[in-house]
Coordinates of C-alpha atoms in Angstrom, one line a residue:
M1078 CA 0.0 0.0 0.0
T1079 CA 1.4 3.4 -1.0
H1080 CA 1.2 6.0 1.7
P1081 CA 1.0 9.8 1.2
P1082 CA 4.1 11.8 2.4
V1083 CA 4.2 12.9 6.0
H1084 CA 4.5 16.6 6.6
Q1085 CA 7.8 17.7 8.0
N1086 CA 6.2 19.2 11.1
A1087 CA 4.0 16.1 11.8
P1088 CA 4.8 13.8 14.8
P1089 CA 7.4 11.2 13.7
S1090 CA 5.1 8.3 14.6
L1091 CA 2.0 9.6 12.9
R1092 CA 1.9 7.0 10.2
A1093 CA 2.4 4.1 12.7
W1094 CA -0.3 5.6 14.9
L1095 CA -2.8 5.7 12.0
D1096 CA -2.0 2.1 11.1
S1097 CA -2.5 1.0 14.7
V1098 CA -6.1 2.3 15.2
D1099 CA -9.3 0.7 14.0
A1100 CA -10.6 3.4 11.6
A1101 CA -14.2 2.0 11.8
R1102 CA -14.3 2.7 15.5
E1103 CA -12.7 6.1 15.4
P1104 CA -14.8 9.3 16.0
T1105 CA -15.3 11.7 13.1
V1106 CA -13.1 14.3 15.0
R1107 CA -10.4 13.3 17.5
D1108 CA -8.0 15.5 19.5
V1109 CA -5.0 13.2 20.2
R1110 CA -1.3 13.5 21.3
I1111 CA 1.2 11.6 19.2
D1112 CA 4.8 11.7 20.3
G1113 CA 3.6 14.5 22.7
V1114 CA 2.4 16.6 19.8
R1115 CA -1.3 17.5 19.8
S1116 CA -3.0 16.7 16.5
I1117 CA -6.6 16.8 15.1
I1118 CA -7.8 13.7 13.3
K1119 CA -10.8 14.3 11.0
R1120 CA -12.6 11.3 9.3
R1121 CA -15.6 11.0 7.0
R1122 CA -17.2 7.7 6.3
P1123 CA -19.2 7.1 3.1
G1124 CA -22.8 6.1 3.9
I1125 CA -24.3 2.8 2.9
L1126 CA -26.8 4.7 0.7
Q1127 CA -24.2 7.0 -0.8
G1128 CA -26.1 7.6 -4.0
A1129 CA -29.4 8.4 -2.2
G1130 CA -27.5 10.5 0.3
Y1131 CA -26.1 12.6 -2.5
A1132 CA -29.5 13.1 -4.0
L1133 CA -30.9 14.2 -0.7
R1134 CA -28.0 16.6 -0.2
Y1135 CA -28.5 18.0 -3.7
V1136 CA -32.2 18.6 -2.9
R1137 CA -31.3 20.3 0.3
A1138 CA -28.7 22.5 -1.5
L1139 CA -31.3 23.4 -4.2
F1140 CA -33.8 24.5 -1.5
L1141 CA -31.0 26.6 0.1
G1142 CA -30.2 28.1 -3.3
V1143 CA -33.8 29.0 -3.9
G1144 CA -34.1 30.5 -0.4
C1145 CA -31.0 32.6 -1.0
K1146 CA -32.4 33.8 -4.3
I1147 CA -35.7 34.8 -2.8
F1148 CA -34.4 36.5 0.3
L1149 CA -30.9 37.7 -0.6
G1150 CA -31.0 38.0 -4.4
E1151 CA -28.3 35.4 -5.3
F1152 CA -28.6 31.8 -6.3
P1153 CA -25.7 29.6 -4.9
R1154 CA -25.4 26.7 -7.4
P1155 CA -26.1 23.3 -5.8
G1156 CA -23.4 21.6 -7.7
V1157 CA -20.8 24.0 -6.3
L1158 CA -22.2 23.8 -2.8
L1159 CA -21.7 20.1 -2.9
R1160 CA -18.0 20.3 -3.7
N1161 CA -17.2 20.2 0.0
G1162 CA -15.8 17.9 2.5
L1163 CA -12.2 17.0 3.6
A1164 CA -10.6 17.2 0.2
H1165 CA -12.0 20.7 -0.3
E1166 CA -10.9 21.7 3.2
A1167 CA -7.3 20.5 2.5
E1168 CA -7.2 22.5 -0.7
R1169 CA -8.5 25.7 1.0
L1170 CA -6.1 25.3 3.9
A1171 CA -3.2 25.1 1.5
Q1172 CA -4.4 28.2 -0.4
L1173 CA -4.8 30.2 2.9
L1174 CA -1.5 29.1 4.3
Q1175 CA 0.1 30.2 1.0
A1176 CA -1.6 33.6 1.5
G1177 CA -0.2 33.9 5.0
C1178 CA -3.4 33.3 7.0
R1179 CA -3.4 31.7 10.5
V1180 CA -4.9 28.3 9.7
P1181 CA -3.7 24.8 10.6
E1182 CA -1.2 22.9 8.4
V1183 CA -2.4 19.6 6.9
W1184 CA 0.0 17.0 8.2
W1185 CA -1.5 14.0 6.5
Q1186 CA -4.2 13.5 3.8
E1187 CA -5.9 10.6 2.2
Q1188 CA -9.4 9.8 1.1
N1189 CA -11.9 10.6 3.9
L1190 CA -9.0 11.4 6.4
L1191 CA -7.1 14.6 7.4
V1192 CA -4.6 15.1 10.2
L1193 CA -4.3 18.7 11.1
E1194 CA -2.0 20.8 13.3
Y1195 CA -3.6 21.8 16.6
V1196 CA -4.0 25.6 16.8
G1197 CA -5.4 26.2 20.3
P1198 CA -8.8 26.0 22.1
D1199 CA -11.9 27.3 20.3
L1200 CA -13.4 30.6 21.2
A1201 CA -16.8 29.2 22.1
H1202 CA -15.2 27.2 24.9
L1203 CA -13.1 30.2 26.1
I1204 CA -16.0 32.7 26.1
R1205 CA -18.2 30.3 28.1
K1206 CA -15.6 29.8 30.8
E1207 CA -13.9 33.2 31.0
D1208 CA -14.9 36.2 33.1
S1209 CA -16.7 39.2 31.5
T1210 CA -13.5 41.2 30.8
S1211 CA -11.9 38.3 28.9
R1212 CA -15.2 37.7 27.1
L1213 CA -15.2 41.2 25.8
W1214 CA -11.5 41.0 24.7
L1215 CA -12.1 37.7 22.9
T1216 CA -15.2 39.1 21.1
R1217 CA -13.3 42.2 20.0
A1218 CA -10.4 40.1 18.8
A1219 CA -12.7 37.8 16.9
A1220 CA -14.6 40.7 15.2
A1221 CA -11.4 42.6 14.3
D1222 CA -9.8 39.5 12.9
M1223 CA -12.8 38.7 10.7
A1224 CA -12.7 42.3 9.5
A1225 CA -9.0 42.0 8.5
F1226 CA -9.6 38.6 6.9
H1227 CA -12.4 40.1 4.8
A1228 CA -10.5 43.2 3.9
R1229 CA -8.1 40.9 2.0
G1230 CA -11.0 39.7 -0.1
L1231 CA -11.3 36.3 1.7
W1232 CA -14.3 34.4 3.1
H1233 CA -14.5 31.6 5.6
G1234 CA -17.8 29.8 4.9
G1235 CA -18.0 28.2 8.4
A1236 CA -17.3 31.3 10.6
Q1237 CA -19.2 30.2 13.7
I1238 CA -17.4 31.2 16.9
R1239 CA -16.5 27.6 17.5
N1240 CA -14.4 27.6 14.3
L1241 CA -12.1 30.4 15.7
T1242 CA -9.3 29.4 18.1
L1243 CA -6.8 31.3 20.2
Q1244 CA -3.1 30.4 20.1
D1245 CA -0.2 32.6 21.2
G1246 CA -2.6 35.5 21.7
E1247 CA -3.8 35.5 18.1
I1248 CA -7.0 34.3 16.4
W1249 CA -6.8 31.3 14.1
R1250 CA -9.4 29.8 11.7
I1251 CA -10.4 26.2 11.4
D1252 CA -13.0 24.0 9.6
F1253 CA -13.1 24.9 5.9
E1254 CA -15.3 22.1 4.6
E1255 CA -18.2 24.3 3.5
N1256 CA -18.0 25.8 0.0
I1257 CA -20.9 28.4 0.0
G1258 CA -18.6 31.3 -0.5
A1259 CA -17.4 30.0 -3.8
T1260 CA -20.8 30.5 -5.3
L1261 CA -21.9 33.8 -3.8
S1262 CA -20.6 37.2 -4.5
R1263 CA -17.7 38.3 -2.3
P1264 CA -19.8 40.9 -0.3
L1265 CA -22.6 38.4 0.4
A1266 CA -20.2 35.6 1.3
Q1267 CA -18.5 38.0 3.8
A1268 CA -21.9 39.2 5.2
Y1269 CA -22.9 35.5 5.6
D1270 CA -19.6 35.0 7.6
L1271 CA -20.5 37.8 9.9
F1272 CA -24.0 36.5 10.4
Q1273 CA -22.7 33.1 11.2
M1274 CA -20.3 34.5 13.8
L1275 CA -23.0 36.7 15.4
A1276 CA -25.7 33.9 15.5
S1277 CA -23.3 31.4 17.0
L1278 CA -22.0 34.0 19.5
V1279 CA -25.4 35.0 20.9
S1280 CA -26.5 31.4 21.1
L1281 CA -23.7 30.2 23.3
R1282 CA -24.6 28.1 26.3
K1283 CA -24.0 29.6 29.8
L1284 CA -24.5 33.1 28.5
D1285 CA -27.6 34.9 29.9
D1286 CA -29.6 37.1 27.5
G1287 CA -28.0 40.4 28.6
D1288 CA -24.4 39.0 28.1
A1289 CA -25.2 37.5 24.8
R1290 CA -26.7 40.7 23.4
T1291 CA -23.8 42.7 24.7
L1292 CA -21.2 40.5 23.0
G1293 CA -23.2 40.4 19.8
K1294 CA -23.6 44.2 19.6
L1295 CA -19.9 44.6 20.3
A1296 CA -18.9 42.2 17.6
L1297 CA -21.0 43.9 15.0
E1298 CA -19.7 47.4 16.1
V1299 CA -16.1 46.4 16.0
Y1300 CA -16.4 44.6 12.6
L1301 CA -18.1 47.6 10.9
E1302 CA -15.6 50.0 12.4
S1303 CA -12.7 47.9 11.2
N1304 CA -14.1 47.0 7.8
P1305 CA -16.6 49.7 6.6
D1306 CA -17.1 48.0 3.2
P1307 CA -20.3 49.5 1.8
E1308 CA -21.0 46.4 -0.3
V1309 CA -20.8 44.1 2.7
K1310 CA -22.9 46.5 4.7
A1311 CA -25.6 46.6 2.0
C1312 CA -25.8 42.8 2.0
L1313 CA -26.0 42.8 5.7
M1314 CA -28.8 45.3 5.7
R1315 CA -30.7 43.2 3.2
L1316 CA -30.2 40.2 5.5
A1317 CA -31.3 42.3 8.5
R1318 CA -34.6 43.2 6.7
V1319 CA -35.3 39.5 6.0
L1320 CA -34.5 38.4 9.6
C1321 CA -36.6 41.2 11.2
A1322 CA -39.5 40.5 8.9
I1323 CA -39.5 36.8 9.9
A1324 CA -38.9 37.6 13.6
M1325 CA -41.8 40.0 13.9
P1326 CA -44.7 37.5 13.6
L1327 CA -42.8 34.6 15.3
R1328 CA -41.7 36.5 18.4
P1329 CA -45.2 36.5 20.2
L1330 CA -45.4 32.7 19.6
L1331 CA -41.8 31.7 20.4
R1332 CA -40.4 34.3 22.7
R1333 CA -40.4 31.9 25.7
F1334 CA -39.4 28.9 23.7
P1335 CA -36.2 27.6 25.5
S1336 CA -34.2 26.6 22.4
R1337 CA -30.9 28.4 22.3
D1338 CA -31.1 28.6 18.5
V1339 CA -34.5 30.1 18.5
Q1340 CA -33.6 32.8 21.1
G1341 CA -30.3 33.4 19.3
F1342 CA -32.3 34.1 16.1
F1343 CA -34.3 36.8 17.8
R1344 CA -31.2 38.3 19.4
V1345 CA -29.4 38.5 16.0
A1346 CA -32.5 40.1 14.5
D1347 CA -32.5 42.7 17.3
I1348 CA -28.8 43.4 17.0
L1349 CA -29.1 43.9 13.2
Q1350 CA -32.3 46.0 13.5
P1351 CA -30.5 49.4 13.9
L1352 CA -28.9 48.9 10.4
I1353 CA -32.4 49.1 8.9
S1354 CA -33.3 52.2 11.0
K1355 CA -30.2 54.0 9.8
S1356 CA -30.7 53.2 6.1

């Protein structure tokens, strides 16, 4: 069996470790130390009904595309959306590393398997466990980093707060499997990134309503100050109109519903509302 080359920074025993584990019993994502070096193992297993699964994913992507066209004015092509997964992630990581971005190196790649450099704890975990001063600093850092990332013409595609990490005092980005940014205009892809970060931030467990709203407002404020791109702001305003229009009739029915995602949706709508008022 021919093995792919091992990255020069990878643990020396990585290949032997991979050969020693039962891949069928491994989790889809595993944080493991090999030779004392922390590594992230990502696996994807093809389903038994792979053809049917692809058809269902295509239908889902088609509905997503139609929804984007109706509400946001752009149609993300389903075929492009479905060019995702670990191979796509490895390709994007190589491109972003070449561009000087703070993303993990790919230490090993084969079909349905990636081994990645560990680049610190994720911000969702840190924000939940830190005090209020640290939470504010992390939120500012995340928003400013996204603004700088976008100012270079880049997009993430999976910009939830859990996909940002902190290492050596700097923000890093992980999880680039999603391909939605490749089929949207650059401003809308970046506005979608910001929406993902805001929605995930205000929906974090262990944050009360007041703290969540404070962090969300701060993130939006810092981002717009750091990246006052009028095209991104225009896309964000259109998204705000859609969210607020949906939230208005649903709020009386669901305002006490305990789901974090539902309450997070209302919080994001409220945070973006001022953009409409100022337009």
